[in-house]
Short mmCIF file of C-alpha atoms and ligand atoms in Angstrom, two decimals:
data_model
loop_
_atom_site.label_atom_id
_atom_site.label_comp_id
_atom_site.label_asym_id
_atom_site.label_seq_id
_atom_site.Cartn_x
_atom_site.Cartn_y
_atom_site.Cartn_z
CA UNK A 1 11.61 -14.53 5.73
CA UNK A 2 14.69 -12.59 4.89
CA UNK A 3 14.83 -8.82 5.39
CA UNK A 4 16.03 -7.25 2.17
CA UNK A 5 15.63 -3.61 3.05
CA UNK A 6 15.11 -2.11 6.46
CA UNK A 7 14.47 1.48 7.46
CA UNK A 8 15.15 2.29 11.10
CA UNK A 9 13.91 5.56 12.57
CA UNK A 10 14.53 7.58 9.40
CA UNK A 11 14.14 11.37 9.63
CA UNK A 12 14.29 13.59 6.53
CA UNK A 13 14.09 17.38 6.56
CA UNK A 14 14.06 20.11 3.93
CA UNK A 15 15.71 23.40 4.64
CA UNK A 16 13.47 26.10 3.21
CA UNK A 17 13.20 29.88 3.58
CA UNK A 18 10.26 29.26 5.88
CA UNK A 19 12.32 26.97 8.12
CA UNK A 20 12.88 23.24 8.49
CA UNK A 21 10.17 21.08 6.89
CA UNK A 22 10.21 17.80 8.83
CA UNK A 23 8.84 15.68 6.01
CA UNK A 24 9.73 12.25 7.42
CA UNK A 25 9.79 11.81 11.18
CA UNK A 26 11.02 8.49 12.47
CA UNK A 27 9.93 6.02 9.80
CA UNK A 28 10.72 2.35 10.33
CA UNK A 29 9.65 -0.56 8.16
CA UNK A 30 11.18 -3.49 6.36
CA UNK A 31 10.77 -5.25 3.06
CA UNK A 32 11.20 -8.99 2.74
CA UNK A 33 12.75 -10.76 -0.20
CA UNK A 34 10.28 -11.07 -3.07
CA UNK A 35 7.31 -9.57 -1.21
CA UNK A 36 5.23 -6.59 -2.10
CA UNK A 37 4.59 -3.84 0.41
CA UNK A 38 2.20 -0.97 -0.20
CA UNK A 39 2.78 2.42 1.40
CA UNK A 40 -0.50 4.34 1.48
CA UNK A 41 -1.50 7.74 2.75
CA UNK A 42 -2.91 11.03 1.54
CA UNK A 43 -0.86 13.44 -0.48
CA UNK A 44 1.82 15.10 1.65
CA UNK A 45 2.23 12.17 4.05
CA UNK A 46 5.90 11.70 3.16
CA UNK A 47 5.64 8.65 0.91
CA UNK A 48 7.70 10.05 -1.96
CA UNK A 49 10.28 11.63 0.31
CA UNK A 50 10.75 8.28 2.08
CA UNK A 51 11.26 6.42 -1.18
CA UNK A 52 13.55 9.08 -2.58
CA UNK A 53 15.61 8.80 0.59
CA UNK A 54 16.05 5.07 -0.11
CA UNK A 55 17.18 5.88 -3.66
CA UNK A 56 19.14 8.89 -2.41
CA UNK A 57 17.39 11.04 -4.98
CA UNK A 58 16.70 13.96 -2.64
CA UNK A 59 18.24 17.36 -3.43
CA UNK A 60 21.66 17.49 -1.76
CA UNK A 61 21.69 21.17 -0.94
CA UNK A 62 18.22 21.59 0.51
CA UNK A 63 17.47 18.28 2.16
CA UNK A 64 19.07 15.96 4.65
CA UNK A 65 18.63 12.48 6.07
CA UNK A 66 18.99 13.71 9.62
CA UNK A 67 18.79 10.48 11.51
CA UNK A 68 18.26 6.78 11.09
CA UNK A 69 19.46 3.93 8.92
CA UNK A 70 18.45 2.52 5.55
CA UNK A 71 19.92 -0.96 5.56
CA UNK A 72 20.30 -2.89 2.31
CA UNK A 73 22.47 -5.99 2.20
CA UNK A 74 24.61 -4.88 5.08
CA UNK A 75 25.10 -1.32 3.81
CA UNK A 76 23.55 1.81 5.27
CA UNK A 77 22.27 3.67 2.22
CA UNK A 78 21.59 6.75 4.34
CA UNK A 79 25.34 7.29 4.67
CA UNK A 80 26.71 5.56 1.58
CA UNK A 81 28.92 7.78 -0.63
CA UNK A 82 27.41 8.65 -4.02
CA UNK A 83 29.91 6.36 -5.79
CA UNK A 84 28.54 3.36 -3.92
CA UNK A 85 24.98 4.49 -4.50
CA UNK A 86 25.56 4.54 -8.27
CA UNK A 87 26.16 0.80 -8.17
CA UNK A 88 22.87 0.25 -6.38
CA UNK A 89 20.54 2.74 -8.05
CA UNK A 90 18.91 1.25 -11.16
CA UNK A 91 20.70 -2.04 -10.64
CA UNK A 92 19.85 -3.38 -7.18
CA UNK A 93 17.00 -0.96 -6.44
CA UNK A 94 15.07 0.80 -9.17
CA UNK A 95 12.23 3.23 -9.09
CA UNK A 96 9.35 4.17 -11.35
CA UNK A 97 7.45 7.40 -11.07
CA UNK A 98 3.92 8.60 -11.65
CA UNK A 99 4.38 10.30 -14.97
CA UNK A 100 5.83 8.02 -17.64
CA UNK A 101 6.49 10.98 -19.95
CA UNK A 102 8.91 12.72 -17.62
CA UNK A 103 10.83 9.50 -16.90
CA UNK A 104 11.53 8.88 -20.59
CA UNK A 105 13.81 10.90 -22.81
CA UNK A 106 11.71 12.21 -25.74
CA UNK A 107 14.70 12.45 -28.07
CA UNK A 108 15.95 8.88 -27.68
CA UNK A 109 14.45 5.68 -29.04
CA UNK A 110 12.83 3.32 -26.57
CA UNK A 111 15.41 0.66 -27.41
CA UNK A 112 18.32 2.94 -26.66
CA UNK A 113 16.83 3.93 -23.32
CA UNK A 114 16.40 0.33 -22.25
CA UNK A 115 19.87 -0.59 -23.45
CA UNK A 116 21.56 2.29 -21.63
CA UNK A 117 21.31 0.71 -18.17
CA UNK A 118 22.19 -2.73 -19.48
CA UNK A 119 25.36 -1.48 -21.07
CA UNK A 120 26.32 0.55 -18.02
CA UNK A 121 25.61 -2.01 -15.29
CA UNK A 122 25.83 -5.36 -17.04
CA UNK A 123 28.66 -4.72 -19.49
CA UNK A 124 26.59 -6.08 -22.35
CA UNK A 125 27.58 -5.75 -25.97
CA UNK A 126 25.26 -3.81 -28.23
CA UNK A 127 23.68 -6.90 -29.74
CA UNK A 128 23.24 -8.62 -26.37
CA UNK A 129 21.61 -5.49 -24.96
CA UNK A 130 19.34 -5.22 -27.98
CA UNK A 131 18.19 -8.79 -27.62
CA UNK A 132 17.55 -8.26 -23.92
CA UNK A 133 15.62 -5.03 -24.70
CA UNK A 134 13.34 -6.92 -27.07
CA UNK A 135 12.76 -9.62 -24.47
CA UNK A 136 11.98 -7.01 -21.82
CA UNK A 137 9.40 -5.35 -24.04
CA UNK A 138 7.83 -8.77 -24.60
CA UNK A 139 7.84 -9.36 -20.86
CA UNK A 140 5.90 -6.15 -20.19
CA UNK A 141 3.38 -6.95 -22.91
CA UNK A 142 4.36 -4.65 -25.76
CA UNK A 143 3.46 -6.18 -29.14
CA UNK A 144 5.95 -6.16 -32.03
CA UNK A 145 8.94 -5.32 -29.83
CA UNK A 146 11.44 -5.70 -32.72
CA UNK A 147 9.80 -2.76 -34.45
CA UNK A 148 8.87 -0.76 -31.41
CA UNK A 149 12.39 -0.52 -29.96
CA UNK A 150 13.20 1.81 -32.86
CA UNK A 151 10.35 4.19 -31.98
CA UNK A 152 10.25 7.27 -29.72
CA UNK A 153 8.20 7.79 -26.55
CA UNK A 154 5.60 10.01 -28.28
CA UNK A 155 4.68 7.06 -30.50
CA UNK A 156 3.45 5.17 -27.44
CA UNK A 157 0.20 5.61 -25.50
CA UNK A 158 0.35 6.52 -21.79
CA UNK A 159 -0.18 2.93 -20.68
CA UNK A 160 2.42 1.60 -23.14
CA UNK A 161 4.90 4.25 -21.99
CA UNK A 162 4.45 3.13 -18.40
CA UNK A 163 5.13 -0.45 -19.56
CA UNK A 164 8.38 0.79 -21.13
CA UNK A 165 9.30 2.53 -17.88
CA UNK A 166 8.70 -0.73 -16.02
CA UNK A 167 10.86 -2.58 -18.58
CA UNK A 168 13.69 -0.10 -17.99
CA UNK A 169 13.33 -0.45 -14.23
CA UNK A 170 13.49 -4.25 -14.47
CA UNK A 171 16.28 -4.37 -17.06
CA UNK A 172 19.07 -5.20 -14.60
CA UNK A 173 16.98 -7.61 -12.49
CA UNK A 174 16.79 -5.37 -9.43
CA UNK A 175 16.06 -6.93 -6.03
CA UNK A 176 13.74 -4.03 -5.16
CA UNK A 177 11.38 -2.06 -7.37
CA UNK A 178 9.88 1.10 -5.90
CA UNK A 179 6.78 2.23 -7.79
CA UNK A 180 5.65 5.71 -6.74
CA UNK A 181 2.00 6.16 -7.78
CA UNK A 182 2.73 4.24 -11.00
CA UNK A 183 -0.85 4.37 -12.25
CA UNK A 184 -2.14 7.70 -10.95
CA UNK A 185 -1.65 9.48 -14.29
CA UNK A 186 -3.44 6.73 -16.24
CA UNK A 187 -7.14 6.14 -16.79
CA UNK A 188 -8.90 3.48 -14.78
CA UNK A 189 -8.86 0.52 -17.19
CA UNK A 190 -5.20 1.10 -18.02
CA UNK A 191 -4.46 1.42 -14.29
CA UNK A 192 -5.85 -2.07 -13.72
CA UNK A 193 -3.77 -3.47 -16.59
CA UNK A 194 -0.56 -1.97 -15.25
CA UNK A 195 -1.24 -3.29 -11.75
CA UNK A 196 -1.96 -6.75 -13.19
CA UNK A 197 1.28 -6.54 -15.12
CA UNK A 198 3.21 -5.63 -11.98
CA UNK A 199 1.69 -8.56 -10.12
CA UNK A 200 2.59 -10.94 -12.96
CA UNK A 201 6.11 -9.59 -13.19
CA UNK A 202 6.62 -9.99 -9.49
CA UNK A 203 5.67 -13.65 -9.75
CA UNK A 204 7.98 -14.17 -12.72
CA UNK A 205 10.99 -12.22 -11.50
CA UNK A 206 10.75 -12.44 -7.70
CA UNK A 207 11.52 -8.72 -7.40
CA UNK A 208 10.33 -7.22 -4.12
CA UNK A 209 8.03 -4.27 -4.72
CA UNK A 210 7.27 -1.15 -2.73
CA UNK A 211 4.05 0.22 -4.18
CA UNK A 212 3.29 3.78 -3.18
CA UNK A 213 -0.26 5.00 -3.56
CA UNK A 214 -2.77 7.40 -2.02
CA UNK A 215 -5.51 4.89 -2.79
CA UNK A 216 -6.04 1.86 -0.54
CA UNK A 217 -8.24 0.41 -3.27
CA UNK A 218 -5.30 -0.37 -5.53
CA UNK A 219 -3.33 -2.33 -2.92
CA UNK A 220 -5.72 -5.21 -2.27
CA UNK A 221 -4.77 -7.13 -5.38
CA UNK A 222 -1.10 -6.43 -5.44
CA UNK A 223 0.37 -6.14 -1.97
CA UNK A 224 0.92 -8.66 0.80
CA UNK A 225 1.55 -6.03 3.45
CA UNK A 226 0.59 -2.41 3.93
CA UNK A 227 2.20 0.51 5.75
CA UNK A 228 -0.12 3.46 6.35
CA UNK A 229 1.68 6.78 6.43
CA UNK A 230 0.51 10.10 7.80
CA UNK A 231 2.23 13.34 8.73
CA UNK A 232 5.69 11.93 8.06
CA UNK A 233 5.14 8.89 10.30
CA UNK A 234 3.91 5.34 9.85
CA UNK A 235 0.69 5.04 11.81
CA UNK A 236 -0.16 1.40 11.09
CA UNK A 237 1.39 -1.64 9.39
CA UNK A 238 -0.06 -5.08 8.81
CA UNK A 239 -0.86 -7.73 6.28
CA UNK A 240 -3.45 -6.73 3.68
CA UNK A 241 -6.06 -8.74 5.59
CA UNK A 242 -5.19 -7.11 8.90
CA UNK A 243 -5.40 -3.62 7.43
CA UNK A 244 -8.64 -4.29 5.53
CA UNK A 245 -10.49 -6.45 8.05
CA UNK A 246 -9.08 -5.43 11.42
CA UNK A 247 -7.79 -1.86 11.06
CA UNK A 248 -6.85 -0.21 14.34
CA UNK A 249 -5.85 3.37 13.56
CA UNK A 250 -8.60 5.99 13.04
CA UNK A 251 -6.59 7.34 10.10
CA UNK A 252 -6.72 3.91 8.44
CA UNK A 253 -10.48 3.90 9.15
CA UNK A 254 -10.68 7.22 7.34
CA UNK A 255 -8.78 5.89 4.32
CA UNK A 256 -10.96 2.77 4.21
CA UNK A 257 -14.10 4.89 4.43
CA UNK A 258 -12.96 6.94 1.48
CA UNK A 259 -12.47 3.85 -0.67
CA UNK A 260 -15.17 2.92 -3.20
CA UNK A 261 -16.88 -0.33 -2.16
CA UNK A 262 -17.73 -2.92 -4.78
CA UNK A 263 -20.97 -3.90 -3.12
CA UNK A 264 -22.02 -0.46 -1.91
CA UNK A 265 -25.32 1.00 -3.04
CA UNK A 266 -24.09 4.54 -2.74
CA UNK A 267 -20.96 5.49 -4.63
CA UNK A 268 -20.49 8.55 -2.46
CA UNK A 269 -16.95 8.81 -1.10
CA UNK A 270 -16.30 10.04 2.39
CA UNK A 271 -13.26 12.27 2.46
CA UNK A 272 -11.50 12.65 5.80
CA UNK A 273 -12.43 16.11 7.11
CA UNK A 274 -9.59 18.52 7.81
CA UNK A 275 -6.08 18.82 6.40
CA UNK A 276 -2.74 17.13 7.13
CA UNK A 277 -0.43 18.77 9.67
CA UNK A 278 1.99 21.55 8.87
CA UNK A 279 5.38 19.87 8.77
CA UNK A 280 7.21 23.14 9.35
CA UNK A 281 5.68 23.00 12.76
CA UNK A 282 4.61 19.42 13.36
CA UNK A 283 2.31 18.66 16.30
CA UNK A 284 4.09 17.21 19.31
CA UNK A 285 1.43 14.52 19.79
CA UNK A 286 -0.22 12.19 17.30
CA UNK A 287 -0.13 13.80 13.84
CA UNK A 288 -3.76 12.76 13.25
CA UNK A 289 -5.13 14.08 16.56
CA UNK A 290 -6.42 17.34 15.08
CA UNK A 291 -8.63 15.42 12.63
CA UNK A 292 -9.40 12.38 14.74
CA UNK A 293 -12.99 12.02 16.00
CA UNK A 294 -11.69 9.99 18.97
CA UNK A 295 -8.79 12.21 20.03
CA UNK A 296 -8.14 12.46 23.76
CA UNK A 297 -6.01 14.94 25.67
CA UNK A 298 -3.04 12.56 25.66
CA UNK A 299 -3.15 12.38 21.84
CA UNK A 300 -2.51 16.10 21.55
CA UNK A 301 0.45 16.10 23.90
CA UNK A 302 2.27 12.82 23.38
CA UNK A 303 3.20 10.90 20.26
CA UNK A 304 1.73 7.39 20.62
CA UNK A 305 4.20 4.49 20.52
CA UNK A 306 3.73 1.67 18.09
CA UNK A 307 1.61 -1.03 19.74
CA UNK A 308 1.70 -4.67 18.71
CA UNK A 309 -1.66 -6.06 17.59
CA UNK A 310 -0.21 -9.31 16.20
CA UNK A 311 3.26 -10.44 15.16
CA UNK A 312 2.68 -8.75 11.79
CA UNK A 313 0.37 -5.90 12.82
CA UNK A 314 1.22 -2.68 14.66
CA UNK A 315 -0.49 0.66 15.12
CA UNK A 316 0.58 3.89 16.79
CA UNK A 317 -2.60 5.04 18.51
CA UNK A 318 -3.49 5.86 22.11
CA UNK A 319 -6.78 3.97 21.67
CA UNK A 320 -4.73 0.79 21.90
CA UNK A 321 -3.62 1.72 25.39
CA UNK A 322 -5.43 -0.43 27.96
CA UNK A 323 -6.67 2.67 29.78
CA UNK A 324 -8.36 4.06 26.64
CA UNK A 325 -12.10 3.71 25.98
CA UNK A 326 -13.13 0.94 23.59
CA UNK A 327 -13.88 2.44 20.19
CA UNK A 328 -15.17 0.51 17.18
CA UNK A 329 -14.36 1.43 13.57
CA UNK A 330 -17.16 3.30 11.77
CA UNK A 331 -19.52 1.33 9.52
CA UNK A 332 -18.05 2.94 6.39
CA UNK A 333 -14.59 1.54 7.18
CA UNK A 334 -15.84 -2.05 7.18
CA UNK A 335 -14.68 -3.54 3.94
CA UNK A 336 -16.83 -6.67 3.71
CA UNK A 337 -16.63 -7.93 0.15
CA UNK A 338 -14.47 -5.14 -1.20
CA UNK A 339 -11.74 -7.59 -2.08
N1 ADP B 1 11.68 19.91 -2.16
C1 ADP B 1 10.92 20.10 -1.07
N2 ADP B 1 11.07 21.21 -0.29
C2 ADP B 1 10.32 21.39 0.82
N3 ADP B 1 9.37 20.55 1.25
C3 ADP B 1 9.17 19.44 0.53
C4 ADP B 1 9.92 19.15 -0.67
N4 ADP B 1 9.48 17.97 -1.18
C5 ADP B 1 8.51 17.54 -0.34
N5 ADP B 1 8.32 18.41 0.67
C6 ADP B 1 7.35 18.29 1.77
O1 ADP B 1 7.47 16.99 2.33
C7 ADP B 1 6.20 16.50 2.71
C8 ADP B 1 5.99 15.11 2.17
O2 ADP B 1 5.95 15.16 0.77
P1 ADP B 1 5.83 13.85 -0.14
O3 ADP B 1 6.75 12.81 0.34
O4 ADP B 1 5.98 14.30 -1.53
O5 ADP B 1 4.32 13.38 0.14
P2 ADP B 1 3.52 12.21 -0.58
O6 ADP B 1 4.42 11.53 -1.55
O7 ADP B 1 3.06 11.33 0.53
O8 ADP B 1 2.38 12.91 -1.25
C9 ADP B 1 5.17 17.50 2.20
O9 ADP B 1 4.73 18.27 3.29
C10 ADP B 1 5.93 18.34 1.23
O10 ADP B 1 5.45 19.67 1.23
MG1 MG B 2 4.19 11.39 -3.62
#
């Protein structure tokens, strides 16, 4: 498989009155052509900051990509001048956000908003762009697109607005689509429809997708691989099967335990006790140690290195060290039949 995007040891900090917030601390992962990778982790793990670093959408004055590389087709996006980034953002790599209302302009028709990018990046005439806009609305499942392109965002339901946002993101046939919690603001049935749509579109267009979510439950149907993020680091990566059926990191166990099971008698969700680390003052050892039921002395003092479980599966946990005691995942983390 061909690596389309690769992050190598990326560090991102915010400079605040309280000090330096080390939001992303040495993140490495890659995205292959046409695949879909989910990044999961609780709120505050650094998922959005990582994806905004790729898009270079972080505030210039208060934040900084301190270290590392973001490689895309031979270019390092971490250091690319803004002029170069403008050719990539929205064209080669596009992003959709959680709230479809804030990503659309309320004073502009849907058609105009879709056509904007087409005219800018693809040099299309007005009529070409209009035809393409209608086709895009069809592609994302919006009925009567010829009429609806003349309407405004408030005339669309939440789910339909998110479809429009997806149409805009796909307008220029990007190679990568980053979807940051694309369904979190929607109700459950609409969530499922949008995820189905994204899966369909990926098949049709071959766009590689990075799906960001705090909910492992939504990844099973859409992603091929998963990266689990915590405390500004990636604690485990693997194929969907490896993460669901053979998870190695206690944080992943916690996330799996807090996922509703299809075949479970009790619908009670187990939240992971405790809170994520303070990134103004990150722990020097494993970021999860303070909440981990299996933490050892070494976990508090030394950051665990990423250990290979298979050629596609890695986890950063001292339990994988040969000297560590053998620990089995808790019953609640066993997925059995959840997929
Ligand atoms: N503009 C900002 N200024 C200071 N800290 C920030 C800013 N944006 C995000 N952070 C911090 O970065 C960390 C990661 O945030 P984020 O990437 O949004 O998490 P996630 O998307 O996983 O919920 C959090 O601790 C958050 O407080
Ligand atoms: Mg986020």
